mmCIF file of C-alpha atoms and ligand atoms in Angstrom:
data_model
loop_
_atom_site.group_PDB
_atom_site.id
_atom_site.type_symbol
_atom_site.label_atom_id
_atom_site.label_comp_id
_atom_site.label_asym_id
_atom_site.label_seq_id
_atom_site.Cartn_x
_atom_site.Cartn_y
_atom_site.Cartn_z
ATOM 1 C CA MET A 1 5.036 -18.647 17.848
ATOM 2 C CA VAL A 2 5.897 -16.741 20.952
ATOM 3 C CA LEU A 3 3.566 -13.934 21.839
ATOM 4 C CA GLN A 4 3.978 -11.766 24.860
ATOM 5 C CA ARG A 5 1.462 -9.464 26.398
ATOM 6 C CA ALA A 6 2.030 -6.976 29.161
ATOM 7 C CA ARG A 7 -0.590 -4.880 30.937
ATOM 8 C CA SER A 8 2.181 -2.887 32.521
ATOM 9 C CA LEU A 9 5.803 -2.760 31.613
ATOM 10 C CA HIS A 10 6.631 -5.097 34.468
ATOM 11 C CA GLU A 11 3.854 -7.651 34.303
ATOM 12 C CA ALA A 12 4.399 -10.434 31.786
ATOM 13 C CA HIS A 13 1.673 -12.903 30.901
ATOM 14 C CA SER A 14 2.173 -16.590 30.220
ATOM 15 C CA ILE A 15 2.520 -18.217 26.802
ATOM 16 C CA LYS A 16 -0.899 -19.794 27.470
ATOM 17 C CA ASP A 17 -2.354 -16.288 27.620
ATOM 18 C CA MET A 18 -0.683 -15.528 24.306
ATOM 19 C CA ASP A 19 -2.186 -18.582 22.708
ATOM 20 C CA SER A 20 -5.610 -17.535 23.902
ATOM 21 C CA THR A 21 -5.047 -14.034 22.466
ATOM 22 C CA PHE A 22 -4.186 -15.614 19.127
ATOM 23 C CA GLN A 23 -7.368 -17.691 19.355
ATOM 24 C CA LEU A 24 -9.279 -14.395 19.567
ATOM 25 C CA VAL A 25 -7.631 -13.340 16.283
ATOM 26 C CA ARG A 26 -9.124 -16.459 14.706
ATOM 27 C CA ASN A 27 -12.525 -15.371 16.014
ATOM 28 C CA ILE A 28 -12.493 -12.175 13.935
ATOM 29 C CA ILE A 29 -12.225 -14.091 10.636
ATOM 30 C CA PRO A 30 -15.697 -14.161 9.062
ATOM 31 C CA ALA A 31 -17.084 -17.485 7.848
ATOM 32 C CA LEU A 32 -17.354 -17.987 4.111
ATOM 33 C CA THR A 33 -21.025 -18.632 3.437
ATOM 34 C CA ALA A 34 -23.281 -18.728 0.387
ATOM 35 C CA LYS A 35 -25.524 -16.086 1.997
ATOM 36 C CA LYS A 36 -23.095 -13.192 1.665
ATOM 37 C CA HIS A 37 -23.122 -10.749 -1.227
ATOM 38 C CA LYS A 38 -20.123 -9.257 -2.986
ATOM 39 C CA GLY A 39 -18.708 -6.513 -0.846
ATOM 40 C CA GLN A 40 -19.611 -7.847 2.571
ATOM 41 C CA ALA A 41 -16.182 -9.363 3.192
ATOM 42 C CA GLY A 42 -14.658 -5.927 2.672
ATOM 43 C CA ARG A 43 -14.389 -2.972 0.323
ATOM 44 C CA ILE A 44 -10.965 -1.519 1.004
ATOM 45 C CA GLY A 45 -9.463 1.722 -0.310
ATOM 46 C CA VAL A 46 -5.722 2.342 -0.639
ATOM 47 C CA VAL A 47 -4.666 5.991 -0.866
ATOM 48 C CA GLY A 48 -1.227 6.074 -2.478
ATOM 49 C CA GLY A 49 0.680 5.791 -5.717
ATOM 50 C CA CYS A 50 2.638 8.555 -7.416
ATOM 51 C CA ARG A 51 5.133 8.932 -10.239
ATOM 52 C CA GLU A 52 7.949 7.235 -8.294
ATOM 53 C CA TYR A 53 6.056 4.580 -6.396
ATOM 54 C CA THR A 54 3.526 2.333 -8.078
ATOM 55 C CA GLY A 55 4.500 -0.981 -6.478
ATOM 56 C CA ALA A 56 3.581 -0.073 -2.905
ATOM 57 C CA PRO A 57 -0.151 0.683 -3.450
ATOM 58 C CA TYR A 58 -0.402 -2.380 -5.699
ATOM 59 C CA PHE A 59 1.115 -4.618 -2.988
ATOM 60 C CA ALA A 60 -1.231 -3.201 -0.347
ATOM 61 C CA ALA A 61 -4.377 -3.487 -2.467
ATOM 62 C CA ILE A 62 -3.693 -6.953 -3.897
ATOM 63 C CA SER A 63 -2.851 -8.182 -0.377
ATOM 64 C CA ALA A 64 -6.232 -6.921 0.848
ATOM 65 C CA LEU A 65 -7.899 -8.967 -1.903
ATOM 66 C CA LYS A 66 -5.797 -12.068 -1.286
ATOM 67 C CA VAL A 67 -6.588 -11.950 2.442
ATOM 68 C CA GLY A 68 -10.271 -11.978 1.588
ATOM 69 C CA ALA A 69 -11.640 -8.515 0.771
ATOM 70 C CA ASP A 70 -14.151 -8.534 -2.091
ATOM 71 C CA LEU A 71 -13.129 -5.235 -3.668
ATOM 72 C CA ALA A 72 -9.978 -3.127 -3.517
ATOM 73 C CA HIS A 73 -9.779 0.454 -4.773
ATOM 74 C CA VAL A 74 -6.593 2.449 -5.294
ATOM 75 C CA PHE A 75 -6.769 6.271 -5.189
ATOM 76 C CA CYS A 76 -3.569 7.549 -6.760
ATOM 77 C CA ALA A 77 -1.932 10.340 -8.762
ATOM 78 C CA ARG A 78 -2.956 10.503 -12.426
ATOM 79 C CA GLU A 79 0.395 9.374 -13.779
ATOM 80 C CA ALA A 80 0.500 6.273 -11.585
ATOM 81 C CA ALA A 81 -2.940 4.963 -12.526
ATOM 82 C CA PRO A 82 -2.250 3.235 -15.879
ATOM 83 C CA VAL A 83 0.833 1.609 -14.397
ATOM 84 C CA ILE A 84 -1.032 0.235 -11.378
ATOM 85 C CA LYS A 85 -3.901 -0.933 -13.586
ATOM 86 C CA SER A 86 -1.464 -2.792 -15.781
ATOM 87 C CA TYR A 87 -0.202 -4.831 -12.821
ATOM 88 C CA SER A 88 -3.628 -6.295 -12.139
ATOM 89 C CA PRO A 89 -7.134 -6.350 -13.611
ATOM 90 C CA GLU A 90 -8.422 -7.039 -10.099
ATOM 91 C CA LEU A 91 -7.855 -3.538 -8.785
ATOM 92 C CA ILE A 92 -10.190 -0.579 -9.291
ATOM 93 C CA VAL A 93 -7.985 2.442 -9.859
ATOM 94 C CA HIS A 94 -9.010 6.094 -9.494
ATOM 95 C CA PRO A 95 -6.528 8.691 -10.828
ATOM 96 C CA VAL A 96 -7.780 11.478 -8.555
ATOM 97 C CA LEU A 97 -5.195 12.263 -5.922
ATOM 98 C CA ASP A 98 -3.345 15.100 -7.640
ATOM 99 C CA GLY A 99 -6.433 16.578 -9.286
ATOM 100 C CA PRO A 100 -8.075 19.806 -8.114
ATOM 101 C CA ASN A 101 -11.056 18.028 -6.504
ATOM 102 C CA ALA A 102 -9.297 15.112 -4.859
ATOM 103 C CA VAL A 103 -11.209 15.321 -1.581
ATOM 104 C CA LEU A 104 -14.584 15.734 -3.322
ATOM 105 C CA GLU A 105 -13.839 12.801 -5.618
ATOM 106 C CA MET A 106 -12.837 10.717 -2.655
ATOM 107 C CA GLU A 107 -15.949 11.697 -0.687
ATOM 108 C CA LYS A 108 -18.051 10.103 -3.427
ATOM 109 C CA TRP A 109 -16.434 6.776 -2.653
ATOM 110 C CA LEU A 110 -16.035 6.919 1.112
ATOM 111 C CA PRO A 111 -19.616 5.810 1.898
ATOM 112 C CA ARG A 112 -18.907 2.623 -0.069
ATOM 113 C CA LEU A 113 -15.648 1.758 1.682
ATOM 114 C CA HIS A 114 -15.182 -0.213 4.909
ATOM 115 C CA ALA A 115 -11.580 0.819 5.604
ATOM 116 C CA LEU A 116 -8.791 2.967 4.148
ATOM 117 C CA VAL A 117 -5.063 2.304 3.984
ATOM 118 C CA VAL A 118 -3.375 5.678 3.646
ATOM 119 C CA GLY A 119 0.219 6.105 2.558
ATOM 120 C CA PRO A 120 1.837 3.264 0.582
ATOM 121 C CA GLY A 121 3.727 4.922 -2.268
ATOM 122 C CA LEU A 122 2.075 8.288 -1.632
ATOM 123 C CA GLY A 123 5.255 10.348 -1.905
ATOM 124 C CA ARG A 124 5.747 13.610 -0.026
ATOM 125 C CA ASP A 125 4.543 16.204 -2.491
ATOM 126 C CA GLY A 126 3.011 19.111 -0.523
ATOM 127 C CA PRO A 127 -0.239 19.725 -2.468
ATOM 128 C CA LEU A 128 -0.917 15.992 -2.660
ATOM 129 C CA LEU A 129 -0.436 15.667 1.100
ATOM 130 C CA ASP A 130 -2.893 18.569 1.594
ATOM 131 C CA SER A 131 -5.492 16.488 -0.217
ATOM 132 C CA VAL A 132 -4.672 13.476 1.920
ATOM 133 C CA LYS A 133 -5.184 15.643 4.992
ATOM 134 C CA GLY A 134 -8.714 16.383 3.740
ATOM 135 C CA ILE A 135 -9.284 12.685 3.027
ATOM 136 C CA LEU A 136 -8.238 11.752 6.563
ATOM 137 C CA GLU A 137 -10.584 14.368 8.007
ATOM 138 C CA ALA A 138 -13.479 13.184 5.825
ATOM 139 C CA SER A 139 -12.813 9.566 6.841
ATOM 140 C CA LYS A 140 -12.848 10.451 10.523
ATOM 141 C CA ALA A 141 -16.095 12.375 10.093
ATOM 142 C CA ARG A 142 -17.629 9.188 8.640
ATOM 143 C CA ASP A 143 -16.089 6.952 11.308
ATOM 144 C CA ILE A 144 -14.210 4.912 8.681
ATOM 145 C CA PRO A 145 -11.266 2.885 10.045
ATOM 146 C CA VAL A 146 -7.914 4.097 8.757
ATOM 147 C CA VAL A 147 -4.548 2.326 8.601
ATOM 148 C CA VAL A 148 -1.797 4.929 8.191
ATOM 149 C CA ASP A 149 1.499 3.703 6.727
ATOM 150 C CA ALA A 150 4.603 4.945 4.885
ATOM 151 C CA ASP A 151 4.266 8.567 3.644
ATOM 152 C CA GLY A 152 0.915 8.827 5.429
ATOM 153 C CA LEU A 153 3.043 8.664 8.581
ATOM 154 C CA TRP A 154 5.222 11.465 7.241
ATOM 155 C CA LEU A 155 2.081 13.610 7.124
ATOM 156 C CA VAL A 156 0.998 12.525 10.612
ATOM 157 C CA ALA A 157 4.448 13.408 11.981
ATOM 158 C CA GLN A 158 3.915 16.962 10.651
ATOM 159 C CA GLN A 159 0.328 17.116 11.940
ATOM 160 C CA PRO A 160 -0.352 14.583 14.724
ATOM 161 C CA ALA A 161 -3.752 16.197 15.376
ATOM 162 C CA LEU A 162 -4.954 14.490 12.190
ATOM 163 C CA VAL A 163 -5.195 11.168 14.035
ATOM 164 C CA HIS A 164 -5.007 12.203 17.692
ATOM 165 C CA GLY A 165 -7.643 10.365 19.711
ATOM 166 C CA TYR A 166 -9.199 8.648 16.676
ATOM 167 C CA ARG A 167 -9.973 5.175 18.020
ATOM 168 C CA LYS A 168 -10.333 3.676 14.546
ATOM 169 C CA ALA A 169 -6.815 4.601 13.423
ATOM 170 C CA VAL A 170 -3.858 2.211 13.322
ATOM 171 C CA LEU A 171 -0.340 3.454 12.536
ATOM 172 C CA THR A 172 2.197 0.980 11.113
ATOM 173 C CA PRO A 173 5.636 2.640 11.318
ATOM 174 C CA ASN A 174 8.899 0.945 10.346
ATOM 175 C CA TYR A 175 12.079 1.825 12.247
ATOM 176 C CA MET A 176 12.592 5.254 10.657
ATOM 177 C CA GLU A 177 8.932 6.168 10.623
ATOM 178 C CA PHE A 178 8.648 5.298 14.324
ATOM 179 C CA SER A 179 11.646 7.479 15.223
ATOM 180 C CA ARG A 180 10.280 10.415 13.233
ATOM 181 C CA LEU A 181 6.826 10.131 14.765
ATOM 182 C CA TYR A 182 8.167 9.687 18.285
ATOM 183 C CA GLU A 183 10.396 12.736 18.045
ATOM 184 C CA ALA A 184 7.606 14.836 16.565
ATOM 185 C CA VAL A 185 5.003 13.822 19.137
ATOM 186 C CA LEU A 186 7.115 13.384 22.287
ATOM 187 C CA SER A 187 9.768 16.015 21.519
ATOM 188 C CA GLY A 188 12.697 13.730 22.293
ATOM 189 C CA PRO A 189 14.593 10.742 20.956
ATOM 190 C CA VAL A 190 13.337 7.163 21.276
ATOM 191 C CA ASP A 191 14.693 5.333 24.329
ATOM 192 C CA SER A 192 16.248 2.327 22.594
ATOM 193 C CA SER A 193 16.654 0.515 25.938
ATOM 194 C CA ASP A 194 12.880 0.494 26.425
ATOM 195 C CA PRO A 195 11.087 -0.488 23.191
ATOM 196 C CA HIS A 196 7.877 -1.553 24.955
ATOM 197 C CA GLY A 197 7.699 1.700 26.897
ATOM 198 C CA SER A 198 8.398 3.706 23.739
ATOM 199 C CA VAL A 199 5.518 2.251 21.738
ATOM 200 C CA LEU A 200 3.220 2.519 24.765
ATOM 201 C CA ARG A 201 4.134 6.192 25.276
ATOM 202 C CA LEU A 202 3.690 7.052 21.606
ATOM 203 C CA SER A 203 0.236 5.497 21.566
ATOM 204 C CA GLN A 204 -0.727 7.328 24.752
ATOM 205 C CA ALA A 205 0.606 10.648 23.457
ATOM 206 C CA LEU A 206 -1.517 10.198 20.328
ATOM 207 C CA GLY A 207 -4.652 9.704 22.422
ATOM 208 C CA ASN A 208 -4.523 5.880 22.423
ATOM 209 C CA VAL A 209 -4.299 5.461 18.693
ATOM 210 C CA THR A 210 -3.114 1.891 17.987
ATOM 211 C CA VAL A 211 0.570 1.779 16.963
ATOM 212 C CA VAL A 212 2.278 -1.195 15.279
ATOM 213 C CA GLN A 213 6.050 -0.777 15.428
ATOM 214 C CA LYS A 214 7.484 -3.135 12.806
ATOM 215 C CA GLY A 215 10.896 -4.690 13.238
ATOM 216 C CA GLU A 216 12.680 -7.811 14.425
ATOM 217 C CA HIS A 217 9.763 -8.108 16.852
ATOM 218 C CA ASP A 218 6.559 -6.270 16.027
ATOM 219 C CA LEU A 219 5.289 -4.283 19.025
ATOM 220 C CA ILE A 220 1.603 -3.405 19.043
ATOM 221 C CA SER A 221 0.054 -1.008 21.557
ATOM 222 C CA ASP A 222 -3.185 0.815 22.230
ATOM 223 C CA GLY A 223 -1.631 2.789 25.077
ATOM 224 C CA GLN A 224 -2.929 0.301 27.644
ATOM 225 C CA GLN A 225 -1.102 -2.861 26.738
ATOM 226 C CA VAL A 226 1.696 -4.014 24.466
ATOM 227 C CA LEU A 227 1.506 -7.182 22.374
ATOM 228 C CA THR A 228 4.652 -8.647 20.859
ATOM 229 C CA CYS A 229 4.575 -10.648 17.632
ATOM 230 C CA ASN A 230 7.684 -12.810 17.339
ATOM 231 C CA HIS A 231 6.265 -15.135 14.734
ATOM 232 C CA GLU A 232 9.069 -16.655 12.661
ATOM 233 C CA GLY A 233 9.726 -14.871 9.348
ATOM 234 C CA SER A 234 13.143 -14.868 7.731
ATOM 235 C CA SER A 235 16.199 -12.680 7.394
ATOM 236 C CA ARG A 236 15.133 -11.445 3.964
ATOM 237 C CA ARG A 237 14.095 -7.784 4.082
ATOM 238 C CA CYS A 238 12.942 -6.984 0.544
ATOM 239 C CA GLY A 239 10.943 -3.760 0.058
ATOM 240 C CA GLY A 240 7.161 -4.071 0.009
ATOM 241 C CA GLN A 241 6.642 -6.351 3.013
ATOM 242 C CA GLY A 242 5.240 -3.449 4.980
ATOM 243 C CA ASP A 243 2.752 -2.785 2.175
ATOM 244 C CA LEU A 244 1.577 -6.400 2.389
ATOM 245 C CA LEU A 245 1.105 -5.828 6.112
ATOM 246 C CA SER A 246 -0.860 -2.572 5.807
ATOM 247 C CA GLY A 247 -3.145 -3.926 3.057
ATOM 248 C CA SER A 248 -3.875 -7.076 5.097
ATOM 249 C CA LEU A 249 -4.488 -4.967 8.161
ATOM 250 C CA GLY A 250 -7.068 -2.858 6.300
ATOM 251 C CA VAL A 251 -9.253 -5.949 5.846
ATOM 252 C CA MET A 252 -8.617 -7.357 9.303
ATOM 253 C CA VAL A 253 -9.502 -4.053 10.979
ATOM 254 C CA HIS A 254 -12.840 -4.107 9.152
ATOM 255 C CA TRP A 255 -13.473 -7.707 10.232
ATOM 256 C CA ALA A 256 -12.409 -7.060 13.826
ATOM 257 C CA LEU A 257 -14.706 -4.069 14.198
ATOM 258 C CA LEU A 258 -17.639 -6.187 12.985
ATOM 259 C CA THR A 259 -16.923 -8.913 15.542
ATOM 260 C CA GLY A 260 -19.048 -8.861 18.688
ATOM 261 C CA PRO A 261 -17.457 -8.529 22.155
ATOM 262 C CA GLU A 262 -18.513 -12.092 23.035
ATOM 263 C CA LYS A 263 -15.994 -13.298 20.444
ATOM 264 C CA THR A 264 -13.193 -10.861 21.263
ATOM 265 C CA ASN A 265 -13.518 -11.360 25.015
ATOM 266 C CA GLY A 266 -13.236 -7.635 25.624
ATOM 267 C CA SER A 267 -9.905 -7.298 23.780
ATOM 268 C CA SER A 268 -9.351 -4.293 21.551
ATOM 269 C CA PRO A 269 -10.461 -5.255 18.013
ATOM 270 C CA LEU A 270 -7.658 -3.184 16.509
ATOM 271 C CA LEU A 271 -4.999 -4.961 18.584
ATOM 272 C CA LEU A 272 -6.328 -8.331 17.432
ATOM 273 C CA ALA A 273 -6.394 -7.189 13.799
ATOM 274 C CA ALA A 274 -2.816 -5.927 14.087
ATOM 275 C CA LEU A 275 -1.605 -9.176 15.643
ATOM 276 C CA GLY A 276 -3.294 -11.049 12.804
ATOM 277 C CA ALA A 277 -1.730 -8.935 10.056
ATOM 278 C CA CYS A 278 1.773 -9.027 11.599
ATOM 279 C CA SER A 279 1.641 -12.818 12.032
ATOM 280 C CA LEU A 280 0.366 -13.267 8.486
ATOM 281 C CA THR A 281 3.085 -11.075 6.944
ATOM 282 C CA ARG A 282 5.802 -12.918 8.821
ATOM 283 C CA GLN A 283 4.338 -16.323 7.905
ATOM 284 C CA CYS A 284 4.273 -15.281 4.210
ATOM 285 C CA ASN A 285 7.881 -14.200 4.522
ATOM 286 C CA HIS A 286 8.808 -17.510 6.141
ATOM 287 C CA GLN A 287 7.079 -19.626 3.484
ATOM 288 C CA ALA A 288 8.414 -17.583 0.553
ATOM 289 C CA PHE A 289 11.942 -17.802 1.970
ATOM 290 C CA GLN A 290 11.686 -21.599 2.193
ATOM 291 C CA LYS A 291 11.147 -21.652 -1.576
ATOM 292 C CA HIS A 292 13.165 -18.718 -2.861
ATOM 293 C CA GLY A 293 15.835 -17.991 -0.268
ATOM 294 C CA ARG A 294 17.809 -14.848 -0.951
ATOM 295 C CA SER A 295 15.861 -14.114 -4.133
ATOM 296 C CA THR A 296 12.563 -13.785 -2.212
ATOM 297 C CA THR A 297 10.595 -10.679 -3.190
ATOM 298 C CA THR A 298 7.244 -9.322 -2.060
ATOM 299 C CA THR A 299 5.540 -10.866 -5.095
ATOM 300 C CA ASP A 300 6.689 -14.274 -3.809
ATOM 301 C CA MET A 301 5.261 -13.444 -0.395
ATOM 302 C CA ILE A 302 1.901 -12.446 -1.861
ATOM 303 C CA ALA A 303 1.729 -15.841 -3.578
ATOM 304 C CA GLU A 304 1.889 -17.383 -0.090
ATOM 305 C CA VAL A 305 -0.991 -15.403 1.436
ATOM 306 C CA GLY A 306 -3.599 -18.138 0.887
ATOM 307 C CA THR A 307 -1.672 -21.011 2.475
ATOM 308 C CA ALA A 308 -0.181 -18.796 5.196
ATOM 309 C CA PHE A 309 -3.673 -17.629 6.124
ATOM 310 C CA SER A 310 -4.986 -21.219 6.323
ATOM 311 C CA THR A 311 -2.011 -22.350 8.378
ATOM 312 C CA LEU A 312 -2.420 -19.571 10.912
ATOM 313 C CA PHE A 313 -6.141 -19.065 11.143
ATOM 314 C CA GLU A 314 -8.002 -22.034 9.693
ATOM 315 C CA THR A 315 -6.266 -25.106 11.147
HETATM 316 N N1 NAX B 401 7.903 -0.971 -4.886
HETATM 317 C C1 NAX B 401 7.512 0.165 -4.327
HETATM 318 O O1 NAX B 401 6.867 1.012 -4.943
HETATM 319 C C2 NAX B 401 7.838 0.409 -2.897
HETATM 320 C C3 NAX B 401 7.656 1.691 -2.419
HETATM 321 N N2 NAX B 401 7.850 1.999 -1.128
HETATM 322 C C4 NAX B 401 7.511 3.368 -0.749
HETATM 323 O O2 NAX B 401 8.673 4.125 -0.613
HETATM 324 C C5 NAX B 401 8.362 5.287 0.153
HETATM 325 C C6 NAX B 401 9.422 5.508 1.229
HETATM 326 O O3 NAX B 401 9.367 4.417 2.162
HETATM 327 P P1 NAX B 401 10.611 4.005 3.100
HETATM 328 O O4 NAX B 401 10.213 2.799 3.878
HETATM 329 O O5 NAX B 401 11.851 3.907 2.269
HETATM 330 O O6 NAX B 401 10.637 5.188 4.138
HETATM 331 P P2 NAX B 401 11.766 6.220 4.611
HETATM 332 O O7 NAX B 401 11.999 7.198 3.544
HETATM 333 O O8 NAX B 401 11.372 6.696 5.926
HETATM 334 O O9 NAX B 401 13.086 5.387 4.712
HETATM 335 C C7 NAX B 401 13.291 4.383 5.578
HETATM 336 C C8 NAX B 401 14.782 4.106 5.461
HETATM 337 O O10 NAX B 401 15.196 3.566 6.673
HETATM 338 C C9 NAX B 401 16.061 2.507 6.428
HETATM 339 N N3 NAX B 401 15.876 1.574 7.553
HETATM 340 C C10 NAX B 401 14.919 0.632 7.658
HETATM 341 N N4 NAX B 401 15.063 -0.047 8.811
HETATM 342 C C11 NAX B 401 16.117 0.491 9.420
HETATM 343 C C12 NAX B 401 16.752 0.212 10.644
HETATM 344 N N5 NAX B 401 16.346 -0.763 11.463
HETATM 345 N N6 NAX B 401 17.807 0.980 10.980
HETATM 346 C C13 NAX B 401 18.223 1.956 10.183
HETATM 347 N N7 NAX B 401 17.655 2.266 9.007
HETATM 348 C C14 NAX B 401 16.623 1.534 8.639
HETATM 349 C C15 NAX B 401 15.657 1.918 5.108
HETATM 350 O O11 NAX B 401 16.739 1.392 4.415
HETATM 351 C C16 NAX B 401 15.082 3.118 4.364
HETATM 352 O O12 NAX B 401 16.024 3.681 3.530
HETATM 353 C C17 NAX B 401 6.960 5.049 0.718
HETATM 354 O O13 NAX B 401 6.014 5.700 -0.084
HETATM 355 C C18 NAX B 401 6.802 3.565 0.558
HETATM 356 O O14 NAX B 401 5.445 3.161 0.535
HETATM 357 C C19 NAX B 401 8.107 0.972 -0.116
HETATM 358 O O15 NAX B 401 6.837 0.593 0.380
HETATM 359 C C20 NAX B 401 8.869 -0.212 -0.715
HETATM 360 C C21 NAX B 401 8.267 -0.712 -2.006
HETATM 361 N N1 ATP B 402 14.516 -7.798 11.535
HETATM 362 C C1 ATP B 402 13.363 -8.384 11.233
HETATM 363 N N2 ATP B 402 13.150 -9.694 11.481
HETATM 364 C C2 ATP B 402 11.973 -10.283 11.162
HETATM 365 N N3 ATP B 402 10.945 -9.640 10.598
HETATM 366 C C3 ATP B 402 11.091 -8.333 10.335
HETATM 367 C C4 ATP B 402 12.291 -7.638 10.632
HETATM 368 N N4 ATP B 402 12.141 -6.340 10.242
HETATM 369 C C5 ATP B 402 10.897 -6.255 9.737
HETATM 370 N N5 ATP B 402 10.269 -7.441 9.769
HETATM 371 C C6 ATP B 402 8.916 -7.748 9.301
HETATM 372 O O1 ATP B 402 8.748 -7.276 7.972
HETATM 373 C C7 ATP B 402 7.469 -6.691 7.812
HETATM 374 C C8 ATP B 402 7.623 -5.296 7.241
HETATM 375 O O2 ATP B 402 8.395 -4.521 8.126
HETATM 376 P P1 ATP B 402 9.407 -3.430 7.571
HETATM 377 O O3 ATP B 402 10.061 -2.791 8.740
HETATM 378 O O4 ATP B 402 10.264 -4.027 6.506
HETATM 379 O O5 ATP B 402 8.353 -2.433 6.910
HETATM 380 P P2 ATP B 402 8.571 -1.293 5.822
HETATM 381 O O6 ATP B 402 9.945 -0.726 5.922
HETATM 382 O O7 ATP B 402 7.445 -0.369 5.969
HETATM 383 O O8 ATP B 402 8.399 -2.114 4.459
HETATM 384 P P3 ATP B 402 8.142 -1.520 2.983
HETATM 385 O O9 ATP B 402 9.374 -1.838 2.223
HETATM 386 O O10 ATP B 402 6.951 -2.240 2.488
HETATM 387 O O11 ATP B 402 7.879 -0.061 3.124
HETATM 388 C C9 ATP B 402 6.789 -6.728 9.177
HETATM 389 O O12 ATP B 402 5.891 -7.822 9.196
HETATM 390 C C10 ATP B 402 7.915 -7.001 10.142
HETATM 391 O O13 ATP B 402 7.492 -7.835 11.176
HETATM 392 MG MG1 MG B 403 6.713 0.899 4.448
#
């Protein structure tokens, strides 16, 4: 794995530094002990799932469980609920998102959740996005960490104030989502000759919200530094890999924020969580591709989460 870190755009740190940063990611993983009760390893909520998209919230929520969360809830549109339930008995599914009291219903659950993943398979229906706006505001008021992905980023591009300055938010845009956000927030096109500077500027313009720009290399910034994750994946780009990433990140953000500064050596917990989730997704992709080649799908990648996790973080 090659990881690069830069405090400024011009100052590169050595590979040794990168290895030590990755060691800090290992430090956020909680020990499995007999003393913990169900729930302590993470109760994660995924806000997404509509008539068109039922796979994305499933991928995100099941990934959160496979990474190590104890409970995963999906908050989705009514029509999507029976479909998502039928994929897995392990998910708790709430068909509330397109109802008249979506925010109230959600507020009942927020005190019991450690982190939210907002956006996989949400769709772009206006009234539904209004509810999600209320859910984001209620989450911020309760200081709940939020990973914003997919159509959640569509909403944030319309209303950047929803996340501006919220230090417990992480945005996970793909290529298109990054371009849309950048243009909305910085009122100009992305400078393709300066990817590091672009992700740094977007994070800064959003008040140092952590941004994970997914792509051939994943670039992760909190507006102060940029981490690069070049971990080997494969050339297979099946849909749903980003959902695996955002669901994993939901758990890792919760773990990272629980980790004391003596273990994170002063590094941003959200940057460490993001580096962990990006590396894990790419490792799953690598392992699944070894077995399935061109026919690799996200379901194959999810089957690799356990061994990929051990390889990266427990050896
Ligand atoms: N099985 C499912 O239910 C899935 C649902 N999905 C959902 O589908 C909805 C739309 O997500 P999209 O990711 O399609 O978002 P967008 O509607 O923003 O579309 C992104 C488009 O950009 C294209 N693209 C990607 N990388 C590119 C690059 N480097 N250069 C040029 N074009 C590039 C892709 O082909 C895609 O069509 C979201 O709700 C998402 O969560 C996806 O998560 C995939 C799986
Ligand atoms: N060209 C690439 N080479 C290697 N890995 C890549 C490449 N593009 C994306 N990835 C990896 O795939 C994962 C998902 O990124 P991607 O850009 O496909 O997200 P997405 O479009 O949101 O996916 P989804 O289909 O779930 O919505 C990330 O871990 C990213 O590192
Ligand atoms: Mg996506």
